Tab-separated table of C-alpha atoms and ligand atoms in Angstrom:
chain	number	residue	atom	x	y	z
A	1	UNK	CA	25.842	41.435	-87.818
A	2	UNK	CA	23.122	40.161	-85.867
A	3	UNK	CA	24.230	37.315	-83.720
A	4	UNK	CA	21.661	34.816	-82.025
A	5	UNK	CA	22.393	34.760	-78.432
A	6	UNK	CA	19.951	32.241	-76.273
A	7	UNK	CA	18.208	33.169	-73.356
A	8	UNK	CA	18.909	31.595	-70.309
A	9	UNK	CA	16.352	31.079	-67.930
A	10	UNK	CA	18.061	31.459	-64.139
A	11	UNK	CA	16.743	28.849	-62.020
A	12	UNK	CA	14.612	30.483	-59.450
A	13	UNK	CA	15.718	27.594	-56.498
A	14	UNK	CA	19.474	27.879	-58.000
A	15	UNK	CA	20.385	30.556	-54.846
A	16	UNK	CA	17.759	28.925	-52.142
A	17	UNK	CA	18.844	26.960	-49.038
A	18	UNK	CA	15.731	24.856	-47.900
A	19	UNK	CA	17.416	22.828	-45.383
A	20	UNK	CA	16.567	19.244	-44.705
A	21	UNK	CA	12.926	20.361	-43.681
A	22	UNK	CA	11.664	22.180	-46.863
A	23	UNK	CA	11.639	22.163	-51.278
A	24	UNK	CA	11.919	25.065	-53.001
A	25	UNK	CA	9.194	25.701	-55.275
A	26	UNK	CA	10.068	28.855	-57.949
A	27	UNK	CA	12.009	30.252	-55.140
A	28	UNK	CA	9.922	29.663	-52.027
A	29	UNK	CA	10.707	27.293	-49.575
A	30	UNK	CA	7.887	24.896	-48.830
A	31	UNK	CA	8.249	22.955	-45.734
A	32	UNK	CA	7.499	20.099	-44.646
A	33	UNK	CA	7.399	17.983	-40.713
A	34	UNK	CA	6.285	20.848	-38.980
A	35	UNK	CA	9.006	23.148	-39.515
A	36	UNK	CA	8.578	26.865	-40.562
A	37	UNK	CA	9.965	30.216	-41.601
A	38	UNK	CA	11.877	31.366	-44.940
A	39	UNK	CA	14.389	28.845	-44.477
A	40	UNK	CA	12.088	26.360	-42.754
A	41	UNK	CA	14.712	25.840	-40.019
A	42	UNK	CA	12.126	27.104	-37.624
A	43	UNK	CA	11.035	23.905	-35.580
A	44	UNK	CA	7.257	23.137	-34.843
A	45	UNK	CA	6.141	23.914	-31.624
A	46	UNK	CA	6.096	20.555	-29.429
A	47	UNK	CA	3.488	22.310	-27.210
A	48	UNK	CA	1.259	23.386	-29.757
A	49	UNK	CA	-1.022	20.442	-29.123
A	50	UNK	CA	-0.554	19.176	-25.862
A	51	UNK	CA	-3.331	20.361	-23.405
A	52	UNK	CA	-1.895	20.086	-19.771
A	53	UNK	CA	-5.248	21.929	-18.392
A	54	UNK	CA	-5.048	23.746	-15.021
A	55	UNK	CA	-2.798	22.218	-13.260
A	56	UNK	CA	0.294	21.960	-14.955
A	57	UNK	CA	2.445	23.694	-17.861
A	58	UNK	CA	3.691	22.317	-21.228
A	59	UNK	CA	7.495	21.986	-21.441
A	60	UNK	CA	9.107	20.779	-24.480
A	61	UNK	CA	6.132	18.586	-25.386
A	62	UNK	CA	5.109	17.130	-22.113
A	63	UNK	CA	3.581	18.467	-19.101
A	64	UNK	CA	4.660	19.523	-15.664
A	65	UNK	CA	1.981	19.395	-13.069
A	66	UNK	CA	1.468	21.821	-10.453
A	67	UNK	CA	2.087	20.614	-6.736
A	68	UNK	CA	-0.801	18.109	-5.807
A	69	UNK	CA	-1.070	16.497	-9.536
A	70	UNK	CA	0.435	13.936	-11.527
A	71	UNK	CA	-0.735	12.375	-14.848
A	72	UNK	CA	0.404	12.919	-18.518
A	73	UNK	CA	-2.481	15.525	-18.206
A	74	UNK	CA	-2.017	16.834	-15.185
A	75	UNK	CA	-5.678	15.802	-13.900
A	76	UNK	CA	-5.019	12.936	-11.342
A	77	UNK	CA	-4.883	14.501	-8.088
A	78	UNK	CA	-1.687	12.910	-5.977
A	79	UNK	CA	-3.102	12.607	-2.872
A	80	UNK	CA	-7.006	11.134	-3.308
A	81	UNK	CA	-7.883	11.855	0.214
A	82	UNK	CA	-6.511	12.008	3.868
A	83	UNK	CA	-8.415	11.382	6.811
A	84	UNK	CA	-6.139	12.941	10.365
A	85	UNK	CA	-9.474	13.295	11.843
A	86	UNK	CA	-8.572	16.355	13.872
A	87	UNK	CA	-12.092	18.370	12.486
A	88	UNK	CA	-14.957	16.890	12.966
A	89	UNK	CA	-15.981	17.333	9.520
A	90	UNK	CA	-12.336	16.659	7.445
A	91	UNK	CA	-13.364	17.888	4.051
A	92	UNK	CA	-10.963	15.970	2.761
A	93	UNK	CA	-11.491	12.801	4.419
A	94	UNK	CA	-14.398	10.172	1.697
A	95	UNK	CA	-15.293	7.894	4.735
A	96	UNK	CA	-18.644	7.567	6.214
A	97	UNK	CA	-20.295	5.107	8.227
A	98	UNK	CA	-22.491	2.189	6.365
A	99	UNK	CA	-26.608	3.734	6.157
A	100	UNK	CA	-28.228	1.718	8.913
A	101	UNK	CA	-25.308	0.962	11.314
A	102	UNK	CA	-26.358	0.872	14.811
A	103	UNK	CA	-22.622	1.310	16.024
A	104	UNK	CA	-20.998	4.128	14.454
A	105	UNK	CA	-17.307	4.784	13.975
A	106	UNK	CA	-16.851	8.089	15.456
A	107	UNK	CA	-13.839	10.638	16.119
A	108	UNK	CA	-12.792	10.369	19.255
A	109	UNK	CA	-9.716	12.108	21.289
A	110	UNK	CA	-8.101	10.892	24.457
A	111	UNK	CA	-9.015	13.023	26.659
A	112	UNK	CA	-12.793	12.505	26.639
A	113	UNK	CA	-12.323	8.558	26.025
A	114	UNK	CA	-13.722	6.396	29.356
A	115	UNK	CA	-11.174	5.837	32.087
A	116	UNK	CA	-10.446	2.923	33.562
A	117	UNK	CA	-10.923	0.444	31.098
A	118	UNK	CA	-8.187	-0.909	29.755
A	119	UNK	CA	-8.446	-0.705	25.728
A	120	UNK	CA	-8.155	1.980	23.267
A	121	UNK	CA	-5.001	3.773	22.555
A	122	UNK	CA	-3.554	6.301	25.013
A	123	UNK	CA	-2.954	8.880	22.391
A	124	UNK	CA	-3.874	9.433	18.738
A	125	UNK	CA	-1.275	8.655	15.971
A	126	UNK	CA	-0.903	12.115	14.365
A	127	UNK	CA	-2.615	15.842	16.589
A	128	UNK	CA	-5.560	14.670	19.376
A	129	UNK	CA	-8.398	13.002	17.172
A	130	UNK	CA	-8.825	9.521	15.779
A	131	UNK	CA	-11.483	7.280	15.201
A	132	UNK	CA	-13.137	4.699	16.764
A	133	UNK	CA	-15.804	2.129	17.729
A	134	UNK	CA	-15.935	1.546	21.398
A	135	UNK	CA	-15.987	-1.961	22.577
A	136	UNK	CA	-20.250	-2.972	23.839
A	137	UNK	CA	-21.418	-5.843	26.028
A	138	UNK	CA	-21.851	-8.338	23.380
A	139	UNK	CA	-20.993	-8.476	20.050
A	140	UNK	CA	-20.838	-5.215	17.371
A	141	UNK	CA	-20.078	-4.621	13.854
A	142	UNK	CA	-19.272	-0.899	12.541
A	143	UNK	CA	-18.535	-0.258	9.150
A	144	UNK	CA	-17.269	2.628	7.130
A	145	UNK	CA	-17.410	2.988	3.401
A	146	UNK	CA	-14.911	4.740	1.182
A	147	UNK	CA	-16.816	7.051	-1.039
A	148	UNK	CA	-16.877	5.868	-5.133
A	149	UNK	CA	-13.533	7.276	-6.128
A	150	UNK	CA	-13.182	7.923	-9.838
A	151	UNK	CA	-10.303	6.709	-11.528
A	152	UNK	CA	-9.217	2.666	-11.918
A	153	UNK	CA	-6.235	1.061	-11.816
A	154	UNK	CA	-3.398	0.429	-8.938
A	155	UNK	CA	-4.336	2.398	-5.598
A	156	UNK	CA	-2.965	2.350	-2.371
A	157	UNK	CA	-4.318	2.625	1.141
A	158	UNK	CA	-2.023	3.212	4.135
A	159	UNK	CA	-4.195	3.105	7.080
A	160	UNK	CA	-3.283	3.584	11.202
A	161	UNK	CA	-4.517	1.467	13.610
A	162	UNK	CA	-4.546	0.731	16.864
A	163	UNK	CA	-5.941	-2.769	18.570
A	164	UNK	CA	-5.710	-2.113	22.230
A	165	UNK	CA	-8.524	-4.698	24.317
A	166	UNK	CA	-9.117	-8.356	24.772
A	167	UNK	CA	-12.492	-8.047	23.461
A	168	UNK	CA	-11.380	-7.114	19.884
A	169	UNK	CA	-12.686	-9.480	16.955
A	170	UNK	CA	-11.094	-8.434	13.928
A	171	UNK	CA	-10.442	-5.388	11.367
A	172	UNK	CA	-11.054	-5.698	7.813
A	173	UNK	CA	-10.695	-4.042	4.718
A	174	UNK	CA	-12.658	-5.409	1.452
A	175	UNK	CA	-13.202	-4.480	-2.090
A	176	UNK	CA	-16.251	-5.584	-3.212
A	177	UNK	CA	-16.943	-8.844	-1.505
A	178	UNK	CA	-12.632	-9.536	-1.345
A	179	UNK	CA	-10.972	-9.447	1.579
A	180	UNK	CA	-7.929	-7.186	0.754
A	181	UNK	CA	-6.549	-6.757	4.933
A	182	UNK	CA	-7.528	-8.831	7.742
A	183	UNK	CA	-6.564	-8.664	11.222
A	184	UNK	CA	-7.875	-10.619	14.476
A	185	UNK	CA	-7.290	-9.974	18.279
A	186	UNK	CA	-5.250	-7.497	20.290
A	187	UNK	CA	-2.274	-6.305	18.977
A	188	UNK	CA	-1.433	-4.242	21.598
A	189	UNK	CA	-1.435	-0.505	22.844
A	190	UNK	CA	0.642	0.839	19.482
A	191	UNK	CA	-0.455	2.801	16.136
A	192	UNK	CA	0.858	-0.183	13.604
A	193	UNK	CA	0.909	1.576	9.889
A	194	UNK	CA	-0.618	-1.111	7.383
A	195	UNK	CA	-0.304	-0.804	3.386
A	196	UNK	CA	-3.100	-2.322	1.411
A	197	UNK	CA	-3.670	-2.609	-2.385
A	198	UNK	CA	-6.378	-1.764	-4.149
A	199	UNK	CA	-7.360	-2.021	-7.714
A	200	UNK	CA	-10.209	0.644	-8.242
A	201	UNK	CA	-13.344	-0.372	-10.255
A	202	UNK	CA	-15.843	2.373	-10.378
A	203	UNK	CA	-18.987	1.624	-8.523
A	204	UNK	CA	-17.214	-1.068	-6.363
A	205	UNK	CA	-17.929	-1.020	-2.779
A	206	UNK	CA	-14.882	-0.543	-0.322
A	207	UNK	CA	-15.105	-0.853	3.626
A	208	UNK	CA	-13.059	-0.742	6.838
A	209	UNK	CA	-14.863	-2.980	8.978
A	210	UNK	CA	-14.467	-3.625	12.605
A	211	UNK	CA	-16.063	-6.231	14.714
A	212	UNK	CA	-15.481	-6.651	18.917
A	213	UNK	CA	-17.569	-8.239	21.711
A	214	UNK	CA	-16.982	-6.555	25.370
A	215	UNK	CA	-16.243	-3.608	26.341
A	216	UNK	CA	-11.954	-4.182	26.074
A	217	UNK	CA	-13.529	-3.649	22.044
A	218	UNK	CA	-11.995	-0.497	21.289
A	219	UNK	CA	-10.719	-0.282	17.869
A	220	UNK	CA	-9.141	2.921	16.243
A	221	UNK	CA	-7.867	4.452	13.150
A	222	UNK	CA	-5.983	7.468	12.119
A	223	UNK	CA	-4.153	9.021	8.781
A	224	UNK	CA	-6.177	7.684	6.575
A	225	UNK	CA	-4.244	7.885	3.488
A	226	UNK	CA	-5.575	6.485	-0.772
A	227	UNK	CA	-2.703	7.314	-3.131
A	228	UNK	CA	-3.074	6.729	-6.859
A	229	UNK	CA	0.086	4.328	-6.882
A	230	UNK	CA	0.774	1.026	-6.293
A	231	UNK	CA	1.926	0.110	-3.154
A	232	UNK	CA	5.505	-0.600	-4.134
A	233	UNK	CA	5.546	3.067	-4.207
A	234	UNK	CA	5.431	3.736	-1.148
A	235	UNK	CA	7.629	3.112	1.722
A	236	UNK	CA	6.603	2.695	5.739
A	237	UNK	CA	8.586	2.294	8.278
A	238	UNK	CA	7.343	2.590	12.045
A	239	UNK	CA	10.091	0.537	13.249
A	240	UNK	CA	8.168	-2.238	15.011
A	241	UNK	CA	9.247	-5.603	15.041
A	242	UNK	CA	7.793	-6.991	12.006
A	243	UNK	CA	7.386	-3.863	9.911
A	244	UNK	CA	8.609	-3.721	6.551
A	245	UNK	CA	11.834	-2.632	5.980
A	246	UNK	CA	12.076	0.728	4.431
A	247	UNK	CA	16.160	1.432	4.523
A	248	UNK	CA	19.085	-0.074	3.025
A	249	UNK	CA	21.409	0.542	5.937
A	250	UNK	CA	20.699	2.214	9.503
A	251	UNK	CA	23.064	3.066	11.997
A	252	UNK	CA	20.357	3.910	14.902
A	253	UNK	CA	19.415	2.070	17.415
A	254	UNK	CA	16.146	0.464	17.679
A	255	UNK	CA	14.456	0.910	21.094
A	256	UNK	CA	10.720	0.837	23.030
A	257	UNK	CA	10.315	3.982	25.628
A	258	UNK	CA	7.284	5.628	26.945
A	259	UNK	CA	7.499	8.419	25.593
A	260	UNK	CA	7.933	6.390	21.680
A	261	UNK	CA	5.819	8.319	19.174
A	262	UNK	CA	4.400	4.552	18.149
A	263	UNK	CA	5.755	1.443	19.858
A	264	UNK	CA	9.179	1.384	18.643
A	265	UNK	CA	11.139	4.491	17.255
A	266	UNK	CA	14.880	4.658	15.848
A	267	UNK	CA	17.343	6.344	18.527
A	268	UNK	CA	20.669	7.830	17.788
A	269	UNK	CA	23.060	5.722	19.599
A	270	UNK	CA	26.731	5.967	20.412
A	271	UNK	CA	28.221	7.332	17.108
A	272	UNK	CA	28.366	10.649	16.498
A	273	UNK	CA	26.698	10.983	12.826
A	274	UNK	CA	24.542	8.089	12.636
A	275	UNK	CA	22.707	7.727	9.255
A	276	UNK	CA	19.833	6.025	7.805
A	277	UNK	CA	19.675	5.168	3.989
A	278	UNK	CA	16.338	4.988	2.361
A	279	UNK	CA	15.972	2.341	-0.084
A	280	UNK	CA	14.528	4.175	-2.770
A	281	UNK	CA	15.327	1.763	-5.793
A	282	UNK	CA	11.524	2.353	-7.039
A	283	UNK	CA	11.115	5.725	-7.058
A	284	UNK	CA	11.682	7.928	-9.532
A	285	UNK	CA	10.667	11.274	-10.145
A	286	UNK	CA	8.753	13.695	-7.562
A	287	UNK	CA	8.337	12.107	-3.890
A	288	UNK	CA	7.429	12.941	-0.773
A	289	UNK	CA	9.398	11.847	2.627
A	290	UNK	CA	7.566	12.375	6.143
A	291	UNK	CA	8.561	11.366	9.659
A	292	UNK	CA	8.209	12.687	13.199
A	293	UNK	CA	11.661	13.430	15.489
A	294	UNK	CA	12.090	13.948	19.045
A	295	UNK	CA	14.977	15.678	20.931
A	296	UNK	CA	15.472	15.349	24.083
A	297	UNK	CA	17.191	18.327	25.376
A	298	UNK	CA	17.928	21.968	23.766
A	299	UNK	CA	21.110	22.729	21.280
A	300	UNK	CA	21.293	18.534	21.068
A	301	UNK	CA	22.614	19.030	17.549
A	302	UNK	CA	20.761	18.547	13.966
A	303	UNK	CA	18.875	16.404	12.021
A	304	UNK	CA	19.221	16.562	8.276
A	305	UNK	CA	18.451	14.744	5.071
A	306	UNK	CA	20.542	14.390	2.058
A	307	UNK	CA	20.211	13.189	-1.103
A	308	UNK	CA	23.392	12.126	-3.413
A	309	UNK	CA	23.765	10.924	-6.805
A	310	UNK	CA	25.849	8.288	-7.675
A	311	UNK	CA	29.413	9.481	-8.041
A	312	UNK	CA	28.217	12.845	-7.080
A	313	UNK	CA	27.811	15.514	-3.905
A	314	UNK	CA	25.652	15.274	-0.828
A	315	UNK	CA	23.216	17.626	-1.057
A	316	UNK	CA	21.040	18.739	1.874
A	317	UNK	CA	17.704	18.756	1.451
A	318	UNK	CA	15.967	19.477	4.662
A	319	UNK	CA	17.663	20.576	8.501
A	320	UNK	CA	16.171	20.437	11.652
A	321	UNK	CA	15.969	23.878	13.834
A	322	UNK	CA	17.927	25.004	16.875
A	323	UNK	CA	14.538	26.412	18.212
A	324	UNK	CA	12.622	23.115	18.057
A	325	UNK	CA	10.851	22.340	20.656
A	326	UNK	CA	12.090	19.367	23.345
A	327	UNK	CA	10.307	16.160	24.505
A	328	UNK	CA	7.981	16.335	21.701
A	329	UNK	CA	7.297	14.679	18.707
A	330	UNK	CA	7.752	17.087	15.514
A	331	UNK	CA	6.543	16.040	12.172
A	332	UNK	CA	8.287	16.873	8.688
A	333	UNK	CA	7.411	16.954	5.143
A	334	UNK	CA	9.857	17.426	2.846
A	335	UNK	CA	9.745	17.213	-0.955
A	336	UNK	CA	12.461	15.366	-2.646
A	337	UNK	CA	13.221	14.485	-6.698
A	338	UNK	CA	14.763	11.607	-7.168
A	339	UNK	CA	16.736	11.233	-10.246
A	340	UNK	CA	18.624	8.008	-11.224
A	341	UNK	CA	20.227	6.604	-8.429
A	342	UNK	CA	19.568	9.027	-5.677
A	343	UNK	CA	20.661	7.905	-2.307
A	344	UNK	CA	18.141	9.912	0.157
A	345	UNK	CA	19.559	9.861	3.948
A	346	UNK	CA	18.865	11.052	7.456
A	347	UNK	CA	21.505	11.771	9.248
A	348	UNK	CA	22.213	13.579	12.473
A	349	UNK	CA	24.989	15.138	13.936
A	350	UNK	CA	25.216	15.670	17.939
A	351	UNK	CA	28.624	16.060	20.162
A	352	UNK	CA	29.611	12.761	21.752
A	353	UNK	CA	27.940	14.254	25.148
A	354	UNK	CA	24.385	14.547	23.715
A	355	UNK	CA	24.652	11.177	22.264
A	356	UNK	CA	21.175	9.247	22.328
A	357	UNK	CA	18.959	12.347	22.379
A	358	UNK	CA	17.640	12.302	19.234
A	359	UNK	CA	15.393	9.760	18.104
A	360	UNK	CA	12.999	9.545	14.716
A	361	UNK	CA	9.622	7.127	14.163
A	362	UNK	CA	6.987	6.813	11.870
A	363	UNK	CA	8.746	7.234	8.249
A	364	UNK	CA	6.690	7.329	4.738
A	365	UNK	CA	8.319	7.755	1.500
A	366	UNK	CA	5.835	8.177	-1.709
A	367	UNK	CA	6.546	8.794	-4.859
A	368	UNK	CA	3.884	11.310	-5.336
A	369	UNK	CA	4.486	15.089	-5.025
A	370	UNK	CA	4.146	16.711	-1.330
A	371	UNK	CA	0.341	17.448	-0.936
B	401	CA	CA1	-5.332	12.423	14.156
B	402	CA	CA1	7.194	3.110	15.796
């Protein structure tokens, strides 16, 4: 007997896993948000469309820059320019006296400056150079201009200067016609180390202006400095009197010597390990930390910086060398991340017979990469 028996049609999808990122479609997975493969459980690439450029390399969707450059791109360069002043033609350095000044701002070192006259600093801030305007009988004006920088937004200048003479008028900074730093009269024979805020508008004029009658009218500059942060970025401390505060908690003695790399420095004193914490509640991410130490005599022990997460180990970052030179001011860069709650510290660590032999000065903390 012939018996009917119906066809059954198998399902082509019964026997196919599509995941949560595909449909199967008479047996084929089509997928959907990216995702690919048979199974679409292959995830899109997060790279696939982000363009980091030269400077920096795509990881997991956004970029990490190259040493020198920040930016969700990459392209903002983290230092915009530094002026030390120790060529006489810095590349680097976008200043240039005003067209049609009369009395130039020119770089200068200590060793071919006039004697006698008492004005002028007795040594430049950073190497041998700096500039200057040198005081006149009667009264002068110099100006420098900042070249047009490109970019807008939050910058900051951190600028050197020394205001040794009773003839000295005033130094200025201004951004357009807005006076953004102002400061009248002697102030001394020390490099003081001045933050000042800009907020960049292409084709807005910028100037460093300095004004003196006599010839005690010697005004100078040095490390020059624009980064492309806001001030509260970065941290200064040159241990003066009125400087800004740049630590939490210090242990070191504050003290005025000759031989001080700028008016006051910090000086180990009595205890052993002495230690300076940075207050870096701002930062976050890639920064820089610079300084200068001094040792007075050979083997007087070490200098190093931590850093420590909450709750977690000191890690050194950075140690001074047994072969360093004595009697001499040494400068330091070292790069630093700073994760959440990072506690970066100096400390040093001498026998009780070489106490007060080591001594730092002029600290900055950015949060920008190293240059
Ligand atoms: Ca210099
Ligand atoms: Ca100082």
């Amino acid at each position: 007997m012939y018996q009917y028996v119906p066809t059954i049609l198998a399902d082509p999808c019964a026997n196919v896993d599509c995941g949560d990122n595909g449909v199967c479609d008479g047996g084929v997975c089509v997928c959907t948000g990216g995702y690919t493969g048979d199974m679409c459980d292959t995830p899109s690439d997060p790279c696939a469309n982000v363009d980091c450029g030269d400077n920096g390399d795509c990881d997991g969707g956004s970029c990490v820059c190259s040493v020198g450059f920040i930016g969700d791109r990459c392209n903002k360069p983290a230092r915009i320019f530094i002026c030390t002043f120790e060529n006489r033609v810095d590349l680097d350095c976008m200043l240039s006296n005003a067209p049609g000044s009369s009395n130039l701002w020119e770089v200068q070192s200590v060793s071919n400056r006039r004697t006698g006259i008492q004005t002028g600093p007795s040594k430049a801030f950073t190497g041998d150079q700096f500039m200057s305007i040198e005081g006149q009988d009667g009264f002068i004006r110099s100006t420098l201009m900042l070249d047009d920088i490109t970019g807008s937004g939050k910058y900051c200048l951190v600028l050197n200067y020394n205001m040794n003479g009773r003839g000295i008028v005033s130094l200025k900074v201004r951004e357009g016609t807005r006076l953004v730093f102002h400061k009248r009269g002697h102030q001394g024979n020390s490099w003081i180390t001045a933050k000042i805020s800009l907020t960049l508008k292409p084709g807005q004029q910028k100037t460093i202006e300095g004004t003196s009658k006599g010839k005690r009218g010697n005004i100078a500059i040095d490390d020059v400095e624009l980064f492309p942060v806001s001030c509260r970025k970065i941290l200064t401390c040159s241990f003066e009197k009125n400087s800004q505060k740049c630590f939490r908690k210090a242990d070191w003695k504050r003290e005025s010597k000759s031989y001080a790399h700028d008016g006051y420095f910090l000086i180990q004193p009595r205890s052993i390990s002495p230690t300076l914490d940075i207050d870096t509640d701002k930062f976050s991410g890639q920064s820089c930390l610079s300084f200068f130490y001094r040792k007075e005599r050979a083997n007087t022990g070490s200098l190093k910086v931590f850093t420590k997460a909450q709750g977690g180990n000191k890690e050194k970052r950075w140690e001074s060398s047994t072969s360093d030179s004595v009697r001499e001011w040494i400068p330091v860069v070292i790069p630093i991340l700073i994760d959440n709650d990072h506690q970066v510290t100096i400390e040093a660590s001498v026998s009780y017979q070489k106490r007060r032999q080591l001594s730092i000065d002029s600290l900055l903390m950015v949060n920008l990469p190293c240059p």
